[in-house]
Coordinates of C-alpha atoms and ligand atoms in Angstrom, one line a residue:
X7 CA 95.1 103.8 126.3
X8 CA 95.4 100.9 123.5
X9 CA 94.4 101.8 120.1
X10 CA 93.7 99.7 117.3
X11 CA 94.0 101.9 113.9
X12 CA 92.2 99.5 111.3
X13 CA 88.5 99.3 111.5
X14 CA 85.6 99.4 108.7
X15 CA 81.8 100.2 108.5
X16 CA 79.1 99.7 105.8
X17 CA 80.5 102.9 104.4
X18 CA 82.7 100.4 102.8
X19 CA 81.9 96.7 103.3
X20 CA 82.2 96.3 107.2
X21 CA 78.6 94.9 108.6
X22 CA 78.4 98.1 111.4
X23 CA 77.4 101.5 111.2
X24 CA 79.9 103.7 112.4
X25 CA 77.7 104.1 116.3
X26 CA 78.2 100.2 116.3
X27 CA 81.4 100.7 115.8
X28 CA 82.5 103.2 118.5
X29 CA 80.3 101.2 120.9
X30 CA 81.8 98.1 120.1
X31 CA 85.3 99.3 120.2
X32 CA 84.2 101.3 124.0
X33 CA 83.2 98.1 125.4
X34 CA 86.8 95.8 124.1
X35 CA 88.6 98.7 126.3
X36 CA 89.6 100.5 123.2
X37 CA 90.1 103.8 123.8
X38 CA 90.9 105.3 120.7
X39 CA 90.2 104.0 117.5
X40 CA 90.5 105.2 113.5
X41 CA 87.6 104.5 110.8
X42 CA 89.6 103.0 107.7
X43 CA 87.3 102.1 104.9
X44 CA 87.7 101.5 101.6
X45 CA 88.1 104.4 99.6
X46 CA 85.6 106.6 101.5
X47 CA 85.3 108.7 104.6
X48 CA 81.3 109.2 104.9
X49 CA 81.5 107.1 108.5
X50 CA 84.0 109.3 109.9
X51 CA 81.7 112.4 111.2
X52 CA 79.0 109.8 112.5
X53 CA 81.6 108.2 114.2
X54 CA 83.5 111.1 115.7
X55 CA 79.6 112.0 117.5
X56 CA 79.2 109.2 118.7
X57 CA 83.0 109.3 120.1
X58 CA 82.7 112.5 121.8
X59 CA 79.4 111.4 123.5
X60 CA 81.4 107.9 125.0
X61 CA 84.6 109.8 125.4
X62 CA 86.5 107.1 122.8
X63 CA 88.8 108.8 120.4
X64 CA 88.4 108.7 116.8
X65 CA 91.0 109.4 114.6
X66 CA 90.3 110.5 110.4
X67 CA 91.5 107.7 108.1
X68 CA 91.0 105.9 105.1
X69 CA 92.2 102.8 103.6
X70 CA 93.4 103.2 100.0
X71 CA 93.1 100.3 97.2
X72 CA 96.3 100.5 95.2
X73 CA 97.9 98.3 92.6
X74 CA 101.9 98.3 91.7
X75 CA 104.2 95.0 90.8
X76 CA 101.4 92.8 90.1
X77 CA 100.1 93.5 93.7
X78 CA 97.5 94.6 95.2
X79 CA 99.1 97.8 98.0
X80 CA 96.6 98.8 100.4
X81 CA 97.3 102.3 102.0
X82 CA 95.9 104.2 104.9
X83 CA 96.0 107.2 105.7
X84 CA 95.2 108.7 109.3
X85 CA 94.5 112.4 110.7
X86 CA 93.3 113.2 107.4
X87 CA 91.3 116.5 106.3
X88 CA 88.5 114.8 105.2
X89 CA 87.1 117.9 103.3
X90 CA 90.2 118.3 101.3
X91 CA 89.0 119.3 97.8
X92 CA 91.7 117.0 95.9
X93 CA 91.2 114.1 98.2
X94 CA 87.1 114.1 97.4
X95 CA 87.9 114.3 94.1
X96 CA 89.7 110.9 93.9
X97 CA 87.3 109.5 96.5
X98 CA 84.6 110.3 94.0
X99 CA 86.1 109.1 91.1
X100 CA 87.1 105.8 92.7
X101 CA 83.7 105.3 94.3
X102 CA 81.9 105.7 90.9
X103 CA 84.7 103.2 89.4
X104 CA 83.9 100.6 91.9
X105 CA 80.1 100.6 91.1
X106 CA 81.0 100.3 87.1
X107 CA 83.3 97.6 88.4
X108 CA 80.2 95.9 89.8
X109 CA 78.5 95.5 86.4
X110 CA 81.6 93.9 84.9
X111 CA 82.2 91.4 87.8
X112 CA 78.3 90.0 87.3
X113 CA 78.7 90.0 83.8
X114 CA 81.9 88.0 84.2
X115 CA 80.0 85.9 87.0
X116 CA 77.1 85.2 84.1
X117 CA 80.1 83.8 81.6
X118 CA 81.7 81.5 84.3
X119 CA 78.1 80.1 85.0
X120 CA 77.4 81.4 88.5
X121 CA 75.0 84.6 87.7
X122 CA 74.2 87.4 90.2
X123 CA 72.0 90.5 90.0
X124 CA 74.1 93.7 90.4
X125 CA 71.3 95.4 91.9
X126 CA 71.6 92.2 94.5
X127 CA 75.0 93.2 95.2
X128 CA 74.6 96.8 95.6
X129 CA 71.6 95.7 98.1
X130 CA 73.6 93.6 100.4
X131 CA 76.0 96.3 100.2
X132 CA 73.6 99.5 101.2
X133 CA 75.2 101.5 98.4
X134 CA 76.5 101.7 94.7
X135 CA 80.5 102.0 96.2
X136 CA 80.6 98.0 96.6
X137 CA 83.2 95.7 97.1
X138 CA 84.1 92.0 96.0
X139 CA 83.1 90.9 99.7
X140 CA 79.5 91.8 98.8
X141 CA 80.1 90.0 95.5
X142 CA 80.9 87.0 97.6
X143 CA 78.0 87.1 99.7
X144 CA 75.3 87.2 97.0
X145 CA 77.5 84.3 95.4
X146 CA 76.9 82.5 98.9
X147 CA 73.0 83.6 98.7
X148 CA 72.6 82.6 95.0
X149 CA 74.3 79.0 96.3
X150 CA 77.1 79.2 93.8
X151 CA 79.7 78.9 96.7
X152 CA 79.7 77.5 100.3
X153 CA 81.4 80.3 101.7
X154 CA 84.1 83.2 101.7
X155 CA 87.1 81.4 100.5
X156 CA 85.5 79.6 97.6
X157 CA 84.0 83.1 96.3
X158 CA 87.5 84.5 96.3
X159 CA 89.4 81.1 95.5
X160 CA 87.0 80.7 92.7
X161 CA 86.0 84.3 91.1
X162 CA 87.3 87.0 93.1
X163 CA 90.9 86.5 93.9
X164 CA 93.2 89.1 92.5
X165 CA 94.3 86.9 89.6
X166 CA 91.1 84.5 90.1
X167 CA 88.4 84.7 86.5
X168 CA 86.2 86.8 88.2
X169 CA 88.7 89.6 88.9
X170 CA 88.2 92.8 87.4
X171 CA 89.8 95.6 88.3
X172 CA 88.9 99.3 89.3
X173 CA 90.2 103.4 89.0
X174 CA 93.0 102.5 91.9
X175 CA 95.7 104.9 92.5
X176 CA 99.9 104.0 92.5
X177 CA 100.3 103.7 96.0
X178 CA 103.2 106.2 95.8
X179 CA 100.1 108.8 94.5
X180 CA 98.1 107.7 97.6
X181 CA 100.8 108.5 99.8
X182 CA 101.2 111.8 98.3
X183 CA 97.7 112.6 98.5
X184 CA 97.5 111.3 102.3
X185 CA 100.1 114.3 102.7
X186 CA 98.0 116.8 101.0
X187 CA 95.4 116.4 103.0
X188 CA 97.4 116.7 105.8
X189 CA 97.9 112.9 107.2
X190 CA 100.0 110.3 107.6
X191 CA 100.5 107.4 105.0
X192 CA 100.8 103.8 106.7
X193 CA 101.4 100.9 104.5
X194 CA 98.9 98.9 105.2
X195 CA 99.0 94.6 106.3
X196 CA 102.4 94.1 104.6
X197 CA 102.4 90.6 104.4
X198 CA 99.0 90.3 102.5
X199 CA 100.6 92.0 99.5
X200 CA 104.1 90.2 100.0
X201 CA 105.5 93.1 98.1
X202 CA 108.1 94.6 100.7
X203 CA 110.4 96.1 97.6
X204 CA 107.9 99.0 97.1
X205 CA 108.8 100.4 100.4
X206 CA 111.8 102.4 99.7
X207 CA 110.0 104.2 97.4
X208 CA 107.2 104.8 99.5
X209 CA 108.8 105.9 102.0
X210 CA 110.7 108.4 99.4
X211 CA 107.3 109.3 98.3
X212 CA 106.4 110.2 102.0
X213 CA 105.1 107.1 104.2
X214 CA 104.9 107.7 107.5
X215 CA 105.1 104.0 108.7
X216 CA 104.2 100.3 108.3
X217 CA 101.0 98.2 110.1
X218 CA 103.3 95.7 111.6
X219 CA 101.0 94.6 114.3
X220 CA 97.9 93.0 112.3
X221 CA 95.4 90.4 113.2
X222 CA 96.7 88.3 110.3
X223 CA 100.7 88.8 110.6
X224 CA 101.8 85.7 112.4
X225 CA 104.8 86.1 115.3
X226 CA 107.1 85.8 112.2
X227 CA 105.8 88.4 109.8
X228 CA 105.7 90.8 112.7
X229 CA 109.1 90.8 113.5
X230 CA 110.2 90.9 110.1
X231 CA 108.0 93.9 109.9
X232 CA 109.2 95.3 113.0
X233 CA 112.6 95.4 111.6
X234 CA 111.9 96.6 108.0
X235 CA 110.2 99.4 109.5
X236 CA 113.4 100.0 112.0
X237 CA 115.7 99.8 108.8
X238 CA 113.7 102.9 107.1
X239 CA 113.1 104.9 109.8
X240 CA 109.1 104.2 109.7
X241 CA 107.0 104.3 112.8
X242 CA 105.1 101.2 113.2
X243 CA 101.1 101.3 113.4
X244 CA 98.9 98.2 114.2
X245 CA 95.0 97.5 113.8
X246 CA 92.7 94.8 113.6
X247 CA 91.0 95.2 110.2
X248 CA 87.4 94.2 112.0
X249 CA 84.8 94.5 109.1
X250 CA 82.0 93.9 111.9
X251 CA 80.2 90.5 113.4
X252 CA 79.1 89.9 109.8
X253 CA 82.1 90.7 107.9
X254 CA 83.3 87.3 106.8
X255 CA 86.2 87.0 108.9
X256 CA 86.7 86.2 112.2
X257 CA 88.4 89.3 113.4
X258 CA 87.0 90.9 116.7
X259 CA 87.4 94.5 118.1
X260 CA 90.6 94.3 121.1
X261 CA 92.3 91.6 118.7
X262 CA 95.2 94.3 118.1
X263 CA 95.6 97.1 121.0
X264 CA 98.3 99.3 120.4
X265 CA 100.1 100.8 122.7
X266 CA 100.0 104.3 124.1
X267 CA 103.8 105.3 123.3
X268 CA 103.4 104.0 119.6
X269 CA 100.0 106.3 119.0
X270 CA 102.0 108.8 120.7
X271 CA 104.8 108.7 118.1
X272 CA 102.6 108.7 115.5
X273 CA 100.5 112.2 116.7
X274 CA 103.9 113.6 117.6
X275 CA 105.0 113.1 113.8
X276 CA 101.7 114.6 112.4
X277 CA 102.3 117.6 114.3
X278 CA 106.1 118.0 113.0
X279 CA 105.0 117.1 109.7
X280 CA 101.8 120.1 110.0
X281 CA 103.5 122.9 111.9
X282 CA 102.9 126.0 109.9
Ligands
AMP13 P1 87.7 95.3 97.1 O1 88.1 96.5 97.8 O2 86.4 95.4 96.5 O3 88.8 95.0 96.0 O4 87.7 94.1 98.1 C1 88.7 94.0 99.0 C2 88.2 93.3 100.2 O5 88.1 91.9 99.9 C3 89.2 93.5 101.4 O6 88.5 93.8 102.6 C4 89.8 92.1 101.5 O7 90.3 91.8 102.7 C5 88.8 91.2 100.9 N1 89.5 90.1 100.4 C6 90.4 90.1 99.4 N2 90.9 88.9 99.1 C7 90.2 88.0 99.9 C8 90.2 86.6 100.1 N3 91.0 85.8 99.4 N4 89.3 86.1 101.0 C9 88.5 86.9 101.7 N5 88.5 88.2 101.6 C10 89.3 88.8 100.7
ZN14 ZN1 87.4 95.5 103.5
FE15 FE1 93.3 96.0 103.3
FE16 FE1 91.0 96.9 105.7

């Protein structure tokens, strides 16, 4: 029963609506899967239907932007109460941030020479909550960059010109709220944010585990991973990070199937962390 615990919709900036999704994931052999978008869990309920109806598990979770050490920290969060008061809250806050954050990116875009419409962006995007990737695509459409890379090389790039930044949480107040809503923190593609000195404290603050199987960790950074998360006691999670066919990455749904025993270990330590 392979999993794979890292998967986005155009609730966030994925290309597939959270159907697509389940359907997609039912046809690679997936046979459970958990809906991780940015800051948001509006797909999750959509794609729980259509789970039910295929028989494909779908597992509450969210992906959470944070920013610590001069490094971007991404954090998910799995078997979440997705109507926890506190947690909408944030979610709202951070979702209204990221459209203001919009505005300041185009106006930044104008100064650099390479103008886009907001409105474009929040278009491509099919709501106000967008992200740089739909940034880059309108800077692809507008024919101010070939392609992906040279959007984020150029503009978008965490300490690129372009870069503005958003209401983000500390990661160790992401992990916390992931526990208040009743779920398990995961840091989240540790060798993106090459940053592995935050996990003691982390995992002090509560994680839960570490994404050590990833569609962009090489044999090398897995391993590593594999061990760090041995050495604190952290369950290990994998997932693919598919942002759909039109997601600007070449990352395909049955990329990363986790295993049975590890999904296992990770329900088993939701229930030991829930029991009332
Ligand atoms: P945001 O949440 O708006 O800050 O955008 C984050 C999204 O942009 C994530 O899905 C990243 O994978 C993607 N992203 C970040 N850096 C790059 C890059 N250098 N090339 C392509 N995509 C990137
Ligand atoms: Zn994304
Ligand atoms: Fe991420
Ligand atoms: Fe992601």
């Amino acid at each position: 029963m392979p999993a794979d615990l890292h998967i986005h919709t155009y609730f966030s900036d994925g290309s597939e609506s959270p159907e697509a999704v389940v359907e997609l994931a039912k046809k690679a052999g997936l046979t459970a899967i958990a809906i991780t978008d940015h800051d948001v869990v509006s797909g999750i309920e959509r794609a729980a239907a259509r789970g039910r109806e295929l028989g494909l598990e779908v597992i509450p979770g969210i992906e959470f932007t944070t920013e610590a050490y001069d490094s971007e920290i991404h954090i998910l969060g799995y078997f979440i109460d997705i109507k926890e008061p506190r947690l909408l809250e944030k979610i709202s806050r951070m979702q209204k941030g990221r459209e203001e954050r919009v505005f300041k990116i185009c106006e930044k875009l104008k100064e650099l020479g390479a103008p886009v419409d907001p409105e474009k962006v929040f278009t491509l995007a099919g709501h106000r909550a967008a992200g740089r990737p739909h940034v880059a695509r309108a800077l692809i459409e507008a024919g101010h960059v070939r392609n992906f890379r040279e959007a984020f090389n150029k503009y978008l790039a965490f300490h690129s010109p372009a870069y503005v930044s958003h209401y983000k949480l500390m990661p160790t107040e992401a992990v916390e709220l992931i526990g208040q809503a009743k779920g398990l923190a995961v840091y989240g593609h540790p060798a993106v944010s090459a940053c592995d000195g935050i996990v003691p404290e982390l995992a002090s603050a509560g994680l839960a585990g570490i994404e050590v199987y990833y569609s962009g960790h090489d044999e090398s950074q897995t391993k590593h991973y594999e061990e760090l998360a041995r050495k604190h006691g952290l369950l290990m999670t994998g997932g693919s990070d598919f942002h759909g066919s039109n997601g600007g990455r070449e990352i395909n749904l049955g990329d990363i199937m986790l295993p049975d025993d590890l999904l296992a270990r990770l329900k088993d330590e939701h229930l030991r962390r829930n029991r009332s």
